[in-house]
GROMACS .gro file of C-alpha atoms in nm:
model
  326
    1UNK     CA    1   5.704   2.240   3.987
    2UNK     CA    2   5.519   1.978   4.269
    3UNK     CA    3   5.222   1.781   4.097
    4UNK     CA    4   4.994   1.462   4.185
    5UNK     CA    5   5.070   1.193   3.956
    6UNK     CA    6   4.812   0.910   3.970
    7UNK     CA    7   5.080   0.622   3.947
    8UNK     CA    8   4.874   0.319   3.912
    9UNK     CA    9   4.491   0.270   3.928
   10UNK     CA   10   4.323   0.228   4.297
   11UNK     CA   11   4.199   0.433   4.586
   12UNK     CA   12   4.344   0.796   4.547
   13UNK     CA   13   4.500   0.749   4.873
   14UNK     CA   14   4.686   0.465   4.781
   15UNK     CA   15   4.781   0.553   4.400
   16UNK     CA   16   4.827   0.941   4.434
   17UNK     CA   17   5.242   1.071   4.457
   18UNK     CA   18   5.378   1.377   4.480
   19UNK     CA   19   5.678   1.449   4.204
   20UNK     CA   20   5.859   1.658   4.093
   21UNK     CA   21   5.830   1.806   3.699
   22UNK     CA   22   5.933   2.045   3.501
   23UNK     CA   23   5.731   2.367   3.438
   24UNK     CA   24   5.502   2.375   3.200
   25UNK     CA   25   5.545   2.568   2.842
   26UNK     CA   26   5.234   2.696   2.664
   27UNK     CA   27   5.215   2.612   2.341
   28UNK     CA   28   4.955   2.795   2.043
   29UNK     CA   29   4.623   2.820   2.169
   30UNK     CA   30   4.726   2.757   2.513
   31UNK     CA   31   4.708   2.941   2.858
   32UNK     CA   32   4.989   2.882   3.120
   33UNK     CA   33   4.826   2.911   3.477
   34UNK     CA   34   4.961   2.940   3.838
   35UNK     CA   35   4.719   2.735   4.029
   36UNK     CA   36   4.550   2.914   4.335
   37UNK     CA   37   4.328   2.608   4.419
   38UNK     CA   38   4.170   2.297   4.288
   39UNK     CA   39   3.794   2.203   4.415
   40UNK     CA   40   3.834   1.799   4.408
   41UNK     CA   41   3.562   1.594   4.200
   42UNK     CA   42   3.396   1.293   4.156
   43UNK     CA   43   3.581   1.225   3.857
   44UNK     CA   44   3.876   1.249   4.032
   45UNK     CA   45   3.806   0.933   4.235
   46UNK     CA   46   3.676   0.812   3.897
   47UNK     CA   47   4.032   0.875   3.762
   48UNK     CA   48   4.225   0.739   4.036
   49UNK     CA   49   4.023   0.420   3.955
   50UNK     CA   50   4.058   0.389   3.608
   51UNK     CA   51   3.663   0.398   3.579
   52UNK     CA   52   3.667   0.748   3.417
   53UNK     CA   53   3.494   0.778   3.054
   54UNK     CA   54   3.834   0.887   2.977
   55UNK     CA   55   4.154   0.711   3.095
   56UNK     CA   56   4.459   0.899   3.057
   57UNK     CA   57   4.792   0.672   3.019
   58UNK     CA   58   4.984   0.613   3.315
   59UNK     CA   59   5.106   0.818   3.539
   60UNK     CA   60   4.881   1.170   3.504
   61UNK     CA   61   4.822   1.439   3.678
   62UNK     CA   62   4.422   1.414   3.795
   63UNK     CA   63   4.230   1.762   3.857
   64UNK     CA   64   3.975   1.881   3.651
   65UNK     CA   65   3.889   2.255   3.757
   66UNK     CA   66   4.079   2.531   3.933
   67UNK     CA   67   4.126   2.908   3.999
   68UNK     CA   68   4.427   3.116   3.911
   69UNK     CA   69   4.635   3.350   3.744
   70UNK     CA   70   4.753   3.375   3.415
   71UNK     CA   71   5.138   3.344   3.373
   72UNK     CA   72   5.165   3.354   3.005
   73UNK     CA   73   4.946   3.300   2.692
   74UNK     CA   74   5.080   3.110   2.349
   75UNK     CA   75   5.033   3.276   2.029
   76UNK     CA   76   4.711   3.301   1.924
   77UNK     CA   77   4.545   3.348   2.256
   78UNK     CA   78   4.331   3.689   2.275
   79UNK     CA   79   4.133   3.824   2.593
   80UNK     CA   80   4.382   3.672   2.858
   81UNK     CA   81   4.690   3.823   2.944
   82UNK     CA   82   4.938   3.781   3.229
   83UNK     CA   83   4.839   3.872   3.592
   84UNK     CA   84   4.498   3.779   3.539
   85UNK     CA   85   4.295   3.612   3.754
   86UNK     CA   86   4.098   3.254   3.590
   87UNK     CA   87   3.895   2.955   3.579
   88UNK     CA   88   3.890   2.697   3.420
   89UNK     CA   89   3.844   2.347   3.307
   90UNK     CA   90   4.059   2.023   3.165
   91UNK     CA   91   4.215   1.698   3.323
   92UNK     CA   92   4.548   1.735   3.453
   93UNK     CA   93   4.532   2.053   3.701
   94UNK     CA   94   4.652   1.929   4.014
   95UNK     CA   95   4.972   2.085   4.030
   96UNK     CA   96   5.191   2.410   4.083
   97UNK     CA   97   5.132   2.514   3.740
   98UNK     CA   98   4.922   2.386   3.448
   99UNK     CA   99   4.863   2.451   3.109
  100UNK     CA  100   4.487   2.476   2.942
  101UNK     CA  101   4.358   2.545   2.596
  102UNK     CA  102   4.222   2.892   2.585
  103UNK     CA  103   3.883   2.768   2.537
  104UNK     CA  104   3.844   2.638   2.840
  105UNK     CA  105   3.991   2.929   3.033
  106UNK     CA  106   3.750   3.204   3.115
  107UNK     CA  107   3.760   3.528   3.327
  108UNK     CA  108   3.728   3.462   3.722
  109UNK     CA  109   3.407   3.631   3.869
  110UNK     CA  110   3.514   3.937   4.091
  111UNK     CA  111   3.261   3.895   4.379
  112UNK     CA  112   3.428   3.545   4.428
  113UNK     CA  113   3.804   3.458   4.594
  114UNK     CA  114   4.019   3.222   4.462
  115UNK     CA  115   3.893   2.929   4.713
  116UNK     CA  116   3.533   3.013   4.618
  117UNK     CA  117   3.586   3.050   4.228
  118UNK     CA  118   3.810   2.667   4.236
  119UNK     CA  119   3.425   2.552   4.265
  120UNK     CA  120   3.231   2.747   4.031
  121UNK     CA  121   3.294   2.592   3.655
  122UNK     CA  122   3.230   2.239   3.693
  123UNK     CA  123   2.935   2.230   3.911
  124UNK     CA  124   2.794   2.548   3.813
  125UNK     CA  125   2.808   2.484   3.453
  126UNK     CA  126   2.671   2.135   3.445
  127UNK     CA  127   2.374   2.262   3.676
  128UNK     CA  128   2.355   2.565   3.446
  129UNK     CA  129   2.325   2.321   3.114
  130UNK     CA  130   2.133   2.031   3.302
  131UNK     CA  131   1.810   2.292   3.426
  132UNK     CA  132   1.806   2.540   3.158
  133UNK     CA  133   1.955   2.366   2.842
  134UNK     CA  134   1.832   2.022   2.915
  135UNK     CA  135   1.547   2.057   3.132
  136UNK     CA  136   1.410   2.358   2.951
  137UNK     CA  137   1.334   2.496   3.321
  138UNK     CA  138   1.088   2.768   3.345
  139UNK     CA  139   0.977   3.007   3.611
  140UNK     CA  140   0.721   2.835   3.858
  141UNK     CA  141   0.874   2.513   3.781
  142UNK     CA  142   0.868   2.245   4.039
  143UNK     CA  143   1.248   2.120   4.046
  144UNK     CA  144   1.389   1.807   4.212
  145UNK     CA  145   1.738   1.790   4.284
  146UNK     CA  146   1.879   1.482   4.395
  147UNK     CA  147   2.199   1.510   4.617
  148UNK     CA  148   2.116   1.822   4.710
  149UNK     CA  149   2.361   1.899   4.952
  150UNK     CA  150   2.658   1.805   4.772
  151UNK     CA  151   2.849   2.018   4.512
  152UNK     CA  152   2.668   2.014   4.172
  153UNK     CA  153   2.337   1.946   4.379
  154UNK     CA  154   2.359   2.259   4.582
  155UNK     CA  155   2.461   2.486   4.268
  156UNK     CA  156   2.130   2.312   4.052
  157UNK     CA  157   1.901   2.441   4.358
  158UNK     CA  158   2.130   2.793   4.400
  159UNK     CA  159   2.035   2.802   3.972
  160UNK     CA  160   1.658   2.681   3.992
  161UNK     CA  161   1.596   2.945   4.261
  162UNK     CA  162   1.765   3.207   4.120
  163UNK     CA  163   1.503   3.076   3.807
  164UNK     CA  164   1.240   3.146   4.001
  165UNK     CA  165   1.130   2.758   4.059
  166UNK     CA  166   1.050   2.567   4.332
  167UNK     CA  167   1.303   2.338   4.431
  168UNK     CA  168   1.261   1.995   4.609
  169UNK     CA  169   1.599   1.867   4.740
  170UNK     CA  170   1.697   1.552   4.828
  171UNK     CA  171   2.020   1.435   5.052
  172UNK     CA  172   2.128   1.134   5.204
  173UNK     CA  173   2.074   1.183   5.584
  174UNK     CA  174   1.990   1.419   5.839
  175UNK     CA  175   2.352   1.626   5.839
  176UNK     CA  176   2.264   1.712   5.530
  177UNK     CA  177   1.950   1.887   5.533
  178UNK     CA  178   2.013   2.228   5.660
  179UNK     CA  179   2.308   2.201   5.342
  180UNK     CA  180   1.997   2.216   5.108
  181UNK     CA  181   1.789   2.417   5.259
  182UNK     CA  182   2.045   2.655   5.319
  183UNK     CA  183   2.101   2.693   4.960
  184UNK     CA  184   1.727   2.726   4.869
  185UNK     CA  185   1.567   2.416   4.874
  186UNK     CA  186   1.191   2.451   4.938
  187UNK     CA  187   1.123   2.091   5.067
  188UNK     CA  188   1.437   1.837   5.191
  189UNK     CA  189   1.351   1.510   5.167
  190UNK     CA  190   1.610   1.256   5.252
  191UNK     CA  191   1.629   0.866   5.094
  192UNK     CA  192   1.701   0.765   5.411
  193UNK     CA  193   1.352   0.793   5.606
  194UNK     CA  194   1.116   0.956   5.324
  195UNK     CA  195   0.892   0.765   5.021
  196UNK     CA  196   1.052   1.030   4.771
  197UNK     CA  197   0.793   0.980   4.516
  198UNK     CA  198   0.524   1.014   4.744
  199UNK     CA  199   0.617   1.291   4.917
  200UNK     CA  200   0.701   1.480   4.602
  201UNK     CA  201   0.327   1.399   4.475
  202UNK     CA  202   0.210   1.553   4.815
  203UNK     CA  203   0.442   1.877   4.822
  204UNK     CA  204   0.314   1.958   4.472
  205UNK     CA  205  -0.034   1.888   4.548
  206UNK     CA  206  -0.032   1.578   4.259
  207UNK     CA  207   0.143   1.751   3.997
  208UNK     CA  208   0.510   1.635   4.013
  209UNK     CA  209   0.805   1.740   3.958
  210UNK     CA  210   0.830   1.928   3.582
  211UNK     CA  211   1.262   1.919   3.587
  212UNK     CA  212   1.460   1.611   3.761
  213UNK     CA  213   1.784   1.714   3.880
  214UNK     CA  214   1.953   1.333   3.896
  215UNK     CA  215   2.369   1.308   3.983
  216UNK     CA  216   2.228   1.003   4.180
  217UNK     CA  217   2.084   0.675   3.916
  218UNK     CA  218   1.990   0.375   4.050
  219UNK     CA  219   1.694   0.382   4.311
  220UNK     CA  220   1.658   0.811   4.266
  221UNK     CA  221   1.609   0.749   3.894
  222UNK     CA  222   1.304   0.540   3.982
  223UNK     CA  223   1.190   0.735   4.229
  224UNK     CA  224   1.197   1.016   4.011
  225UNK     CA  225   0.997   0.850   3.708
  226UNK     CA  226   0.712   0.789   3.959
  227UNK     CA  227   0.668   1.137   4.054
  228UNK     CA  228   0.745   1.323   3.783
  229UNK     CA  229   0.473   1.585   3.611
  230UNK     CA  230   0.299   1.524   3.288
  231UNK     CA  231   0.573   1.648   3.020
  232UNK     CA  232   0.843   1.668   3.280
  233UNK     CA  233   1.216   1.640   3.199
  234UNK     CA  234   1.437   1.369   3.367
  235UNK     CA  235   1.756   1.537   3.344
  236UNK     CA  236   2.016   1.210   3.358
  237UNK     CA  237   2.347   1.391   3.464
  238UNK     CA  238   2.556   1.092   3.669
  239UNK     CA  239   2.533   0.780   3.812
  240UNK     CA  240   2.713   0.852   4.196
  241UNK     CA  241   2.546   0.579   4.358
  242UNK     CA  242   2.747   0.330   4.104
  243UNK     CA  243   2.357   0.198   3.962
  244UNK     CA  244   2.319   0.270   3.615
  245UNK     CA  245   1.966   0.278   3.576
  246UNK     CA  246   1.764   0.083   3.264
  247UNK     CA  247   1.506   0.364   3.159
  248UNK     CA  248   1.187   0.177   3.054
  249UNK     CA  249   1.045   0.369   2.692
  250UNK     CA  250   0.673   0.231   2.757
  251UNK     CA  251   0.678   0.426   3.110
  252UNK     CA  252   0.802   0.767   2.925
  253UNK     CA  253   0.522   0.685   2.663
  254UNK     CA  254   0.249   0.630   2.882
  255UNK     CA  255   0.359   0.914   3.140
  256UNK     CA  256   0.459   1.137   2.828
  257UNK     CA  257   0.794   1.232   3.013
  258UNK     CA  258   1.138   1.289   2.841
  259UNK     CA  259   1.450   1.134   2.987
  260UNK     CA  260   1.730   1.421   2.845
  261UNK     CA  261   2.139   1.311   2.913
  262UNK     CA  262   2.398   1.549   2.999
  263UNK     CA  263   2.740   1.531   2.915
  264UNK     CA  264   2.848   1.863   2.980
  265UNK     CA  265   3.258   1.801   2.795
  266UNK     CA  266   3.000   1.733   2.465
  267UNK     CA  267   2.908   2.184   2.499
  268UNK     CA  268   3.252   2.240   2.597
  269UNK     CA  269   3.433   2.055   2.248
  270UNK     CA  270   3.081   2.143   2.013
  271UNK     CA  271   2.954   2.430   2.152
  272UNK     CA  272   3.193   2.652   2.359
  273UNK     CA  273   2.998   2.976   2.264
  274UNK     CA  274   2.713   2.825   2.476
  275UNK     CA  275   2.956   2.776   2.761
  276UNK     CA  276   3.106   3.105   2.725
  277UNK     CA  277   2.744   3.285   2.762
  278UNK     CA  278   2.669   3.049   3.086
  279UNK     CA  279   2.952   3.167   3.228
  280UNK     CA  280   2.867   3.534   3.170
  281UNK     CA  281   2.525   3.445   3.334
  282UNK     CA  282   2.718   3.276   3.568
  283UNK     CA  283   2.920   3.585   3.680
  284UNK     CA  284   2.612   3.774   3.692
  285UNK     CA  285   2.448   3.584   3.891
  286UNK     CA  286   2.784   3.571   4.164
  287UNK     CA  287   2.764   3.943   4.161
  288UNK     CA  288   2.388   3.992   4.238
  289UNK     CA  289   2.455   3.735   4.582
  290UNK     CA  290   2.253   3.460   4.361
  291UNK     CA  291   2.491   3.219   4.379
  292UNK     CA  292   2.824   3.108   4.560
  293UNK     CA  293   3.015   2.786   4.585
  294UNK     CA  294   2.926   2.578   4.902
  295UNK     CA  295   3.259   2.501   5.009
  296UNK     CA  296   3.284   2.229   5.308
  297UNK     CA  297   3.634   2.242   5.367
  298UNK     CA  298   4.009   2.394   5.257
  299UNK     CA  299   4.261   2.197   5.278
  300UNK     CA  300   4.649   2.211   5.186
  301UNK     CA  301   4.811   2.098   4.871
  302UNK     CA  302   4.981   1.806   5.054
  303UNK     CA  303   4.685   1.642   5.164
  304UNK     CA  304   4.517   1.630   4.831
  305UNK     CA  305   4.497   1.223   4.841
  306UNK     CA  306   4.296   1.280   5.180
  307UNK     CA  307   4.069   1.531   5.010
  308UNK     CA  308   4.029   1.349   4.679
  309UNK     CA  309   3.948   1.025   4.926
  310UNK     CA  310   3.711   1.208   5.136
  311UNK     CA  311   3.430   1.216   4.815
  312UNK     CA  312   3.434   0.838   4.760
  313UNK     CA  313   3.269   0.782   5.059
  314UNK     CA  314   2.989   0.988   4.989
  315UNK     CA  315   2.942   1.184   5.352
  316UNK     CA  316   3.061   1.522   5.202
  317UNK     CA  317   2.857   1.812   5.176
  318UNK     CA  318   2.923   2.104   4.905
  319UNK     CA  319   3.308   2.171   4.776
  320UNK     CA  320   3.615   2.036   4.895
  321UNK     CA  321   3.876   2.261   4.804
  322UNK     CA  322   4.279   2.200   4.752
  323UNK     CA  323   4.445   2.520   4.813
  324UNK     CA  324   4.742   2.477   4.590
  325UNK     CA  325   4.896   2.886   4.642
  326UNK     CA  326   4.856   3.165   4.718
   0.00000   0.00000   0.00000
């Protein structure tokens, strides 16, 4: 089989080559997948770099979530079977074939195609965990979603409306308004031109936002702790604008706000049964016409480096998708 192997560490374009390997063999536990398509990531870029949390040994196959069809299952593995159509989740997918752990394989939602359902697990999920697990998100909620427009942004304000909250987005310039809006977003505001924590404080008529929806750190983070309600939840989820934020514990005490991480991997190794039932929600909600992927652009297998590129400059609105086959 054809996959990416990240050769050395540096700008995907410059460190991604296409080799040949041999096909992949299940083993126990594990699910042998023909790839339909690969929705590119952050982490990706993060990969390519070496700046990942985790750094695989040299060379690797990048990818972290795909859709496609089951080829064959190792022993042990019950509720897959051949010819199957799947989703799922690991490093290493960006190739002709790859092999996951059953765990993190899971059913693909009928009311979405393969270039669609490439989208749905990563973003979905960590918006799914993020609003409802960490931010204890209710109904009538005032949510603000930072990077609104882009993949995991525009899935947390699909979730919060589907909630029944209010949703605030925020984006990074003009082009990327009608992203967020289009996806449910009450109010855009955009870093660009708006005071973020003032207009948030106007919108809700003084009383802030209750969940913060924050891919973003550095000057969103801030933003966010001067507008946010009285026992609102700053949901920390990642750090895209490559600030790390220093949260300051007198603030939270005085404003009687929690600051909540999210490391999404941490449900998928402790708590898979959690990440199971989000994903039943999670086709649920795909059926009903709550939610779909926003998917800016297809492209072909061979221009992966291009696609993976394309996200570390920040100008890319919803999913880019590598169709890998059909």
């Amino acid at each position: 089989m054809r996959a990416w192997h990240v050769t050395r560490h540096g700008e995907p374009e410059e460190v991604l080559e296409l080799v040949d390997v041999p096909d992949p063999v299940p083993g126990p536990g594990e699910v042998l997948i023909r790839v339909a398509a690969v929705a590119a990531n952050f982490p990706d870029v993060l990969l390519s770099r070496g700046e990942y949390q985790v750094r695989p040994p040299l060379p690797f196959t990048p990818g972290i979530e795909l859709s496609g069809t089951v080829v064959s299952v190792g022993d042990g593995v019950v509720g897959l079977a051949p010819g199957q159509r799947v989703v799922g989740s690991g490093i290493g997918v960006l190739s002709e074939l790859a092999v996951l752990p059953a765990g993190d394989v899971h059913p693909a939602p009928d009311a979405l195609d393969d270039i669609a359902a490439a989208g749905l697990m990563i973003a979905y999920q960590t918006a799914w965990f993020g609003l409802h697990r960490r931010g204890r998100m209710r109904a009538g909620d005032w949510v603000l979603v930072h990077a609104a427009a882009g993949g995991v942004g525009a899935a947390a304000v699909q979730l919060a409306v589907a909630a029944g909250a209010r949703v605030i987005g925020v984006v990074g310039s003009a082009t990327k308004t009608d992203v967020a809006r289009a996806a449910g977003a009450e109010e855009v505001l955009r870093r660009d031109a708006d005071d973020i924590a003032a207009r948030v404080k106007e919108i809700t008529g003084g009383h802030g936002a209750d969940v913060v929806f924050d891919p973003v750190g550095g000057a969103a983070f801030t933003a966010s702790t001067k507008c946010i309600a009285f026992e609102g939840r700053l949901v920390v989820v990642g750090f895209a604008s490559g600030e790390i934020p220093q949260a300051a514990a007198n603030h939270a005490l005085v404003k009687n706000y929690s600051i909540d991480g999210l490391h999404w991997a941490l449900y998928a190794q402790r708590r898979p049964d959690l990440v199971r039932e989000a994903h039943a929600e999670l086709t649920r909600l795909a059926a009903e016409g709550a939610i779909r992927p926003v998917v800016h652009e297809v492209v072909p297998f061979l221009e992966a480096p291009a696609a993976i590129q394309l996200l570390a400059g920040g100008t890319t609105t919803g999913r880019i998708v590598i169709e890998v086959g059909a």
